[in-house]
Amino acid sequence: MKHGKKYQDSVKAFDLTKQYEAGEAISVLLETAKAKFDETIELHVRLGVDPRQADQQVRGVLVLPNGTGKTKKVLVIAKGAKADAAAAAGADYVGAEELIAKIQNDNWFDFDVMITTPDMMGMVGRIGRILGPKGLMPNPKSGTVTMDVEKAIAEVKAGKVEYRLDKTAIIHCPIGKKSFGKDKLVENYTALIDAIVKAKPATAKGTYLKSVTLASTMGPGVKVVPKI
């Protein structure tokens, strides 16, 4: 992949081989994020676990102290009083069979998060093969299958993120926007890395945090000192 001049200039601005303290790494990122839009800052953590083993999965949710900087559209699949509660709580879309059909027949995905009540999971499950690959399938572990739809909506709107291991044992997760500034990004980073450390499987052996990298949308990755 060929990188542009701005990227090349950013690479020259710091030592690619050095591991920086978190605050220092974020300062480097803020200086090297040169895009004309408000770049997202992402955390990439390689873990010393085997993602093929069910007892070594690392997954969880967290409301970042300062949010993500992105307003997420929420779809709630519910009926009756719960549908009314979802609408009152600020859900962008609320419905049942008609919205399931819209997703299935019209390839409609004008939402970022789907929340559903447990009684509607049978209906939602019918389009699981469509939702799954897009990371939109509701799950009790992520708090998106719940009777407390008001709380779930509030958390998503406040900046809840889900972190989960991919097939290569890496977690990729946003910690905010460049415009947040150093202090807020450090606070979000610390909260997320602490959550990942606490989620360490009991069966994990050896070094847990293999590598930690922070990167902006268009910029190079900055290595961070892994701390447990």
PDB file of C-alpha atoms in Angstrom:
ATOM      1  CA  MET A   1       0.000   0.000   0.000  1.00  0.00           C
ATOM      2  CA  LYS A   2       1.412   3.372  -1.024  1.00  0.00           C
ATOM      3  CA  HIS A   3       0.999   6.161   1.495  1.00  0.00           C
ATOM      4  CA  GLY A   4       0.659   9.878   0.740  1.00  0.00           C
ATOM      5  CA  LYS A   5       3.003  12.739   1.635  1.00  0.00           C
ATOM      6  CA  LYS A   6       1.156  13.605   4.856  1.00  0.00           C
ATOM      7  CA  TYR A   7       1.497  10.018   6.068  1.00  0.00           C
ATOM      8  CA  GLN A   8       5.205   9.950   5.181  1.00  0.00           C
ATOM      9  CA  ASP A   9       5.737  13.228   7.040  1.00  0.00           C
ATOM     10  CA  SER A  10       3.937  11.819  10.073  1.00  0.00           C
ATOM     11  CA  VAL A  11       6.138   8.708  10.084  1.00  0.00           C
ATOM     12  CA  LYS A  12       9.249  10.905  10.195  1.00  0.00           C
ATOM     13  CA  ALA A  13       7.921  12.825  13.211  1.00  0.00           C
ATOM     14  CA  PHE A  14       8.479  10.010  15.744  1.00  0.00           C
ATOM     15  CA  ASP A  15      10.367   6.763  16.355  1.00  0.00           C
ATOM     16  CA  LEU A  16       8.364   3.870  14.873  1.00  0.00           C
ATOM     17  CA  THR A  17      10.342   1.327  16.912  1.00  0.00           C
ATOM     18  CA  LYS A  18       9.884   3.002  20.297  1.00  0.00           C
ATOM     19  CA  GLN A  19       7.176   2.177  22.821  1.00  0.00           C
ATOM     20  CA  TYR A  20       5.725   5.366  24.293  1.00  0.00           C
ATOM     21  CA  GLU A  21       3.824   5.965  27.510  1.00  0.00           C
ATOM     22  CA  ALA A  22       0.095   6.356  26.754  1.00  0.00           C
ATOM     23  CA  GLY A  23      -0.007  10.137  27.231  1.00  0.00           C
ATOM     24  CA  GLU A  24       3.112  10.601  25.133  1.00  0.00           C
ATOM     25  CA  ALA A  25       1.740   8.331  22.383  1.00  0.00           C
ATOM     26  CA  ILE A  26      -1.497  10.308  22.243  1.00  0.00           C
ATOM     27  CA  SER A  27       0.451  13.580  22.022  1.00  0.00           C
ATOM     28  CA  VAL A  28       2.354  12.138  19.032  1.00  0.00           C
ATOM     29  CA  LEU A  29      -0.928  11.086  17.408  1.00  0.00           C
ATOM     30  CA  LEU A  30      -2.471  14.518  17.830  1.00  0.00           C
ATOM     31  CA  GLU A  31       0.562  16.096  16.196  1.00  0.00           C
ATOM     32  CA  THR A  32       0.613  13.656  13.283  1.00  0.00           C
ATOM     33  CA  ALA A  33      -3.154  13.428  12.542  1.00  0.00           C
ATOM     34  CA  LYS A  34      -3.107  15.752   9.526  1.00  0.00           C
ATOM     35  CA  ALA A  35      -6.384  14.925   7.761  1.00  0.00           C
ATOM     36  CA  LYS A  36      -8.860  17.727   7.111  1.00  0.00           C
ATOM     37  CA  PHE A  37     -11.604  15.903   9.037  1.00  0.00           C
ATOM     38  CA  ASP A  38     -11.834  15.039  12.743  1.00  0.00           C
ATOM     39  CA  GLU A  39      -9.942  11.735  12.767  1.00  0.00           C
ATOM     40  CA  THR A  40     -10.958   8.845  15.003  1.00  0.00           C
ATOM     41  CA  ILE A  41      -8.298   7.574  17.407  1.00  0.00           C
ATOM     42  CA  GLU A  42      -8.289   3.773  17.654  1.00  0.00           C
ATOM     43  CA  LEU A  43      -6.734   1.290  20.047  1.00  0.00           C
ATOM     44  CA  HIS A  44      -5.345  -1.988  18.681  1.00  0.00           C
ATOM     45  CA  VAL A  45      -4.325  -4.636  21.243  1.00  0.00           C
ATOM     46  CA  ARG A  46      -2.747  -7.984  20.384  1.00  0.00           C
ATOM     47  CA  LEU A  47      -3.450 -10.500  23.160  1.00  0.00           C
ATOM     48  CA  GLY A  48      -1.638 -13.655  24.182  1.00  0.00           C
ATOM     49  CA  VAL A  49      -4.720 -15.865  23.922  1.00  0.00           C
ATOM     50  CA  ASP A  50      -5.987 -18.441  21.452  1.00  0.00           C
ATOM     51  CA  PRO A  51      -9.181 -17.090  19.842  1.00  0.00           C
ATOM     52  CA  ARG A  52     -10.065 -20.603  18.661  1.00  0.00           C
ATOM     53  CA  GLN A  53     -10.643 -21.681  22.276  1.00  0.00           C
ATOM     54  CA  ALA A  54     -14.065 -20.915  23.750  1.00  0.00           C
ATOM     55  CA  ASP A  55     -12.567 -20.366  27.212  1.00  0.00           C
ATOM     56  CA  GLN A  56     -10.090 -17.778  25.916  1.00  0.00           C
ATOM     57  CA  GLN A  57     -12.528 -15.342  24.344  1.00  0.00           C
ATOM     58  CA  VAL A  58     -12.183 -11.711  25.381  1.00  0.00           C
ATOM     59  CA  ARG A  59     -15.307  -9.618  24.938  1.00  0.00           C
ATOM     60  CA  GLY A  60     -17.110  -6.900  26.820  1.00  0.00           C
ATOM     61  CA  VAL A  61     -18.801  -3.523  26.744  1.00  0.00           C
ATOM     62  CA  LEU A  62     -17.842  -0.224  28.292  1.00  0.00           C
ATOM     63  CA  VAL A  63     -19.264   3.280  28.380  1.00  0.00           C
ATOM     64  CA  LEU A  64     -16.214   5.451  27.696  1.00  0.00           C
ATOM     65  CA  PRO A  65     -15.872   8.333  30.202  1.00  0.00           C
ATOM     66  CA  ASN A  66     -15.927  10.900  27.392  1.00  0.00           C
ATOM     67  CA  GLY A  67     -17.948   8.999  24.781  1.00  0.00           C
ATOM     68  CA  THR A  68     -16.749   8.177  21.274  1.00  0.00           C
ATOM     69  CA  GLY A  69     -17.498  11.454  19.519  1.00  0.00           C
ATOM     70  CA  LYS A  70     -19.972   9.697  17.245  1.00  0.00           C
ATOM     71  CA  THR A  71     -23.749   9.857  17.598  1.00  0.00           C
ATOM     72  CA  LYS A  72     -25.068   6.370  16.974  1.00  0.00           C
ATOM     73  CA  LYS A  73     -28.448   5.594  15.452  1.00  0.00           C
ATOM     74  CA  VAL A  74     -30.354   3.054  17.527  1.00  0.00           C
ATOM     75  CA  LEU A  75     -32.974   0.609  16.239  1.00  0.00           C
ATOM     76  CA  VAL A  76     -35.155  -1.097  18.862  1.00  0.00           C
ATOM     77  CA  ILE A  77     -37.192  -4.192  18.034  1.00  0.00           C
ATOM     78  CA  ALA A  78     -39.972  -4.338  20.603  1.00  0.00           C
ATOM     79  CA  LYS A  79     -43.755  -4.270  21.008  1.00  0.00           C
ATOM     80  CA  GLY A  80     -46.281  -2.683  23.323  1.00  0.00           C
ATOM     81  CA  ALA A  81     -45.077  -0.833  26.417  1.00  0.00           C
ATOM     82  CA  LYS A  82     -41.420  -1.560  25.654  1.00  0.00           C
ATOM     83  CA  ALA A  83     -41.770  -0.045  22.183  1.00  0.00           C
ATOM     84  CA  ASP A  84     -43.339   3.059  23.737  1.00  0.00           C
ATOM     85  CA  ALA A  85     -40.537   3.233  26.312  1.00  0.00           C
ATOM     86  CA  ALA A  86     -37.896   2.928  23.582  1.00  0.00           C
ATOM     87  CA  ALA A  87     -39.418   5.782  21.596  1.00  0.00           C
ATOM     88  CA  ALA A  88     -39.590   7.958  24.723  1.00  0.00           C
ATOM     89  CA  ALA A  89     -35.944   7.120  25.536  1.00  0.00           C
ATOM     90  CA  GLY A  90     -34.718   8.474  22.212  1.00  0.00           C
ATOM     91  CA  ALA A  91     -34.449   5.438  19.932  1.00  0.00           C
ATOM     92  CA  ASP A  92     -34.100   6.513  16.302  1.00  0.00           C
ATOM     93  CA  TYR A  93     -36.288   3.659  15.024  1.00  0.00           C
ATOM     94  CA  VAL A  94     -38.775   1.435  16.866  1.00  0.00           C
ATOM     95  CA  GLY A  95     -40.757  -1.420  15.392  1.00  0.00           C
ATOM     96  CA  ALA A  96     -41.143  -5.166  14.970  1.00  0.00           C
ATOM     97  CA  GLU A  97     -42.085  -7.311  11.953  1.00  0.00           C
ATOM     98  CA  GLU A  98     -42.153  -4.370   9.537  1.00  0.00           C
ATOM     99  CA  LEU A  99     -38.559  -3.343  10.316  1.00  0.00           C
ATOM    100  CA  ILE A 100     -37.302  -6.936  10.218  1.00  0.00           C
ATOM    101  CA  ALA A 101     -38.883  -7.222   6.745  1.00  0.00           C
ATOM    102  CA  LYS A 102     -37.336  -3.908   5.683  1.00  0.00           C
ATOM    103  CA  ILE A 103     -33.869  -5.174   6.619  1.00  0.00           C
ATOM    104  CA  GLN A 104     -34.463  -8.523   4.907  1.00  0.00           C
ATOM    105  CA  ASN A 105     -36.133  -7.280   1.731  1.00  0.00           C
ATOM    106  CA  ASP A 106     -34.775  -3.770   1.208  1.00  0.00           C
ATOM    107  CA  ASN A 107     -31.234  -4.242   2.569  1.00  0.00           C
ATOM    108  CA  TRP A 108     -31.949  -1.381   4.990  1.00  0.00           C
ATOM    109  CA  PHE A 109     -29.197  -0.618   7.482  1.00  0.00           C
ATOM    110  CA  ASP A 110     -29.673   3.011   8.476  1.00  0.00           C
ATOM    111  CA  PHE A 111     -28.699   2.263  12.098  1.00  0.00           C
ATOM    112  CA  ASP A 112     -25.546   1.531  14.093  1.00  0.00           C
ATOM    113  CA  VAL A 113     -26.918  -0.587  16.957  1.00  0.00           C
ATOM    114  CA  MET A 114     -29.890  -2.937  17.255  1.00  0.00           C
ATOM    115  CA  ILE A 115     -31.482  -3.458  20.666  1.00  0.00           C
ATOM    116  CA  THR A 116     -34.252  -5.976  21.255  1.00  0.00           C
ATOM    117  CA  THR A 117     -36.301  -7.417  24.090  1.00  0.00           C
ATOM    118  CA  PRO A 118     -35.785 -11.153  24.799  1.00  0.00           C
ATOM    119  CA  ASP A 119     -39.268 -12.062  23.563  1.00  0.00           C
ATOM    120  CA  MET A 120     -38.416 -10.710  20.105  1.00  0.00           C
ATOM    121  CA  MET A 121     -35.182 -12.678  19.668  1.00  0.00           C
ATOM    122  CA  GLY A 122     -36.951 -15.478  17.779  1.00  0.00           C
ATOM    123  CA  MET A 123     -37.978 -12.976  15.117  1.00  0.00           C
ATOM    124  CA  VAL A 124     -34.590 -11.238  15.077  1.00  0.00           C
ATOM    125  CA  GLY A 125     -32.836 -14.605  14.833  1.00  0.00           C
ATOM    126  CA  ARG A 126     -34.407 -15.180  11.423  1.00  0.00           C
ATOM    127  CA  ILE A 127     -32.163 -12.495   9.961  1.00  0.00           C
ATOM    128  CA  GLY A 128     -29.115 -13.430  12.042  1.00  0.00           C
ATOM    129  CA  ARG A 129     -27.167 -14.417   8.929  1.00  0.00           C
ATOM    130  CA  ILE A 130     -27.658 -10.862   7.626  1.00  0.00           C
ATOM    131  CA  LEU A 131     -26.963  -9.055  10.920  1.00  0.00           C
ATOM    132  CA  GLY A 132     -24.053 -11.235  12.086  1.00  0.00           C
ATOM    133  CA  PRO A 133     -21.452 -10.365   9.413  1.00  0.00           C
ATOM    134  CA  LYS A 134     -22.191  -6.658   9.947  1.00  0.00           C
ATOM    135  CA  GLY A 135     -21.709  -6.917  13.714  1.00  0.00           C
ATOM    136  CA  LEU A 136     -25.319  -5.884  14.314  1.00  0.00           C
ATOM    137  CA  MET A 137     -26.756  -9.035  15.907  1.00  0.00           C
ATOM    138  CA  PRO A 138     -28.110  -8.247  19.400  1.00  0.00           C
ATOM    139  CA  ASN A 139     -26.436 -10.168  22.219  1.00  0.00           C
ATOM    140  CA  PRO A 140     -27.151 -10.381  25.961  1.00  0.00           C
ATOM    141  CA  LYS A 141     -23.417 -10.044  26.710  1.00  0.00           C
ATOM    142  CA  SER A 142     -23.267  -6.673  24.991  1.00  0.00           C
ATOM    143  CA  GLY A 143     -26.439  -5.485  26.713  1.00  0.00           C
ATOM    144  CA  THR A 144     -28.437  -5.297  23.480  1.00  0.00           C
ATOM    145  CA  VAL A 145     -30.887  -8.061  24.421  1.00  0.00           C
ATOM    146  CA  THR A 146     -32.661  -6.669  27.463  1.00  0.00           C
ATOM    147  CA  MET A 147     -35.979  -5.698  28.989  1.00  0.00           C
ATOM    148  CA  ASP A 148     -34.420  -2.436  30.176  1.00  0.00           C
ATOM    149  CA  VAL A 149     -34.451  -0.788  26.766  1.00  0.00           C
ATOM    150  CA  GLU A 150     -34.254   2.711  28.272  1.00  0.00           C
ATOM    151  CA  LYS A 151     -30.919   1.952  29.955  1.00  0.00           C
ATOM    152  CA  ALA A 152     -29.530   0.245  26.834  1.00  0.00           C
ATOM    153  CA  ILE A 153     -30.409   3.244  24.651  1.00  0.00           C
ATOM    154  CA  ALA A 154     -28.922   5.699  27.164  1.00  0.00           C
ATOM    155  CA  GLU A 155     -25.635   3.751  27.269  1.00  0.00           C
ATOM    156  CA  VAL A 156     -25.316   3.590  23.487  1.00  0.00           C
ATOM    157  CA  LYS A 157     -26.026   7.307  23.163  1.00  0.00           C
ATOM    158  CA  ALA A 158     -23.527   8.069  25.958  1.00  0.00           C
ATOM    159  CA  GLY A 159     -20.701   6.334  24.084  1.00  0.00           C
ATOM    160  CA  LYS A 160     -20.810   2.617  24.859  1.00  0.00           C
ATOM    161  CA  VAL A 161     -18.280   0.561  22.909  1.00  0.00           C
ATOM    162  CA  GLU A 162     -17.994  -3.181  22.497  1.00  0.00           C
ATOM    163  CA  TYR A 163     -14.529  -4.720  22.435  1.00  0.00           C
ATOM    164  CA  ARG A 164     -14.038  -8.243  21.173  1.00  0.00           C
ATOM    165  CA  LEU A 165     -11.257 -10.478  19.937  1.00  0.00           C
ATOM    166  CA  ASP A 166     -10.939 -11.062  16.191  1.00  0.00           C
ATOM    167  CA  LYS A 167      -9.611 -14.244  14.564  1.00  0.00           C
ATOM    168  CA  THR A 168      -6.019 -12.996  14.839  1.00  0.00           C
ATOM    169  CA  ALA A 169      -6.279 -12.344  18.609  1.00  0.00           C
ATOM    170  CA  ILE A 170      -6.452  -8.560  18.157  1.00  0.00           C
ATOM    171  CA  ILE A 171      -8.983  -6.129  19.625  1.00  0.00           C
ATOM    172  CA  HIS A 172      -9.726  -3.002  17.566  1.00  0.00           C
ATOM    173  CA  CYS A 173     -11.733  -0.280  19.295  1.00  0.00           C
ATOM    174  CA  PRO A 174     -12.171   3.510  18.997  1.00  0.00           C
ATOM    175  CA  ILE A 175     -11.327   5.698  22.004  1.00  0.00           C
ATOM    176  CA  GLY A 176     -12.567   9.034  20.639  1.00  0.00           C
ATOM    177  CA  LYS A 177     -11.833  11.817  18.171  1.00  0.00           C
ATOM    178  CA  LYS A 178      -8.774  14.012  17.625  1.00  0.00           C
ATOM    179  CA  SER A 179     -10.846  17.009  18.751  1.00  0.00           C
ATOM    180  CA  PHE A 180     -11.189  15.487  22.242  1.00  0.00           C
ATOM    181  CA  GLY A 181      -7.651  16.580  23.114  1.00  0.00           C
ATOM    182  CA  LYS A 182      -5.031  14.684  25.093  1.00  0.00           C
ATOM    183  CA  ASP A 183      -6.643  14.531  28.552  1.00  0.00           C
ATOM    184  CA  LYS A 184      -9.986  13.069  27.420  1.00  0.00           C
ATOM    185  CA  LEU A 185      -8.309  10.574  25.092  1.00  0.00           C
ATOM    186  CA  VAL A 186      -5.967   9.414  27.873  1.00  0.00           C
ATOM    187  CA  GLU A 187      -8.966   8.963  30.170  1.00  0.00           C
ATOM    188  CA  ASN A 188     -10.828   6.900  27.552  1.00  0.00           C
ATOM    189  CA  TYR A 189      -7.701   4.871  26.741  1.00  0.00           C
ATOM    190  CA  THR A 190      -7.103   4.072  30.418  1.00  0.00           C
ATOM    191  CA  ALA A 191     -10.718   2.974  30.959  1.00  0.00           C
ATOM    192  CA  LEU A 192     -10.656   0.679  27.916  1.00  0.00           C
ATOM    193  CA  ILE A 193      -7.265  -0.896  28.556  1.00  0.00           C
ATOM    194  CA  ASP A 194      -8.234  -1.511  32.210  1.00  0.00           C
ATOM    195  CA  ALA A 195     -11.426  -3.255  31.064  1.00  0.00           C
ATOM    196  CA  ILE A 196      -9.465  -5.468  28.647  1.00  0.00           C
ATOM    197  CA  VAL A 197      -6.998  -6.398  31.397  1.00  0.00           C
ATOM    198  CA  LYS A 198      -9.840  -7.263  33.803  1.00  0.00           C
ATOM    199  CA  ALA A 199     -11.384  -9.468  31.100  1.00  0.00           C
ATOM    200  CA  LYS A 200      -8.264 -11.688  30.960  1.00  0.00           C
ATOM    201  CA  PRO A 201      -9.392 -15.338  30.752  1.00  0.00           C
ATOM    202  CA  ALA A 202      -8.307 -17.557  33.643  1.00  0.00           C
ATOM    203  CA  THR A 203      -6.900 -20.053  31.117  1.00  0.00           C
ATOM    204  CA  ALA A 204      -4.632 -17.497  29.396  1.00  0.00           C
ATOM    205  CA  LYS A 205      -0.935 -18.324  29.848  1.00  0.00           C
ATOM    206  CA  GLY A 206       2.193 -16.208  29.375  1.00  0.00           C
ATOM    207  CA  THR A 207       2.167 -12.553  28.322  1.00  0.00           C
ATOM    208  CA  TYR A 208      -1.406 -11.264  28.036  1.00  0.00           C
ATOM    209  CA  LEU A 209      -0.838  -7.845  26.424  1.00  0.00           C
ATOM    210  CA  LYS A 210       1.457  -8.779  23.527  1.00  0.00           C
ATOM    211  CA  SER A 211       1.383  -5.348  21.884  1.00  0.00           C
ATOM    212  CA  VAL A 212      -0.580  -2.112  22.209  1.00  0.00           C
ATOM    213  CA  THR A 213      -0.839   0.403  19.366  1.00  0.00           C
ATOM    214  CA  LEU A 214      -2.743   3.659  18.944  1.00  0.00           C
ATOM    215  CA  ALA A 215      -3.508   5.086  15.503  1.00  0.00           C
ATOM    216  CA  SER A 216      -5.549   7.857  13.930  1.00  0.00           C
ATOM    217  CA  THR A 217      -7.805   7.187  10.915  1.00  0.00           C
ATOM    218  CA  MET A 218      -5.235   8.278   8.332  1.00  0.00           C
ATOM    219  CA  GLY A 219      -2.019   8.221  10.343  1.00  0.00           C
ATOM    220  CA  PRO A 220       0.634   5.652  11.300  1.00  0.00           C
ATOM    221  CA  GLY A 221       0.415   3.521  14.439  1.00  0.00           C
ATOM    222  CA  VAL A 222       2.248   4.559  17.594  1.00  0.00           C
ATOM    223  CA  LYS A 223       3.403   1.756  19.907  1.00  0.00           C
ATOM    224  CA  VAL A 224       2.412   2.033  23.567  1.00  0.00           C
ATOM    225  CA  VAL A 225       4.115   0.433  26.586  1.00  0.00           C
ATOM    226  CA  PRO A 226       1.846  -2.505  27.571  1.00  0.00           C
ATOM    227  CA  LYS A 227       0.968  -2.257  31.254  1.00  0.00           C
ATOM    228  CA  ILE A 228      -0.975  -4.633  33.469  1.00  0.00           C
TER     229      ILE A 228
END
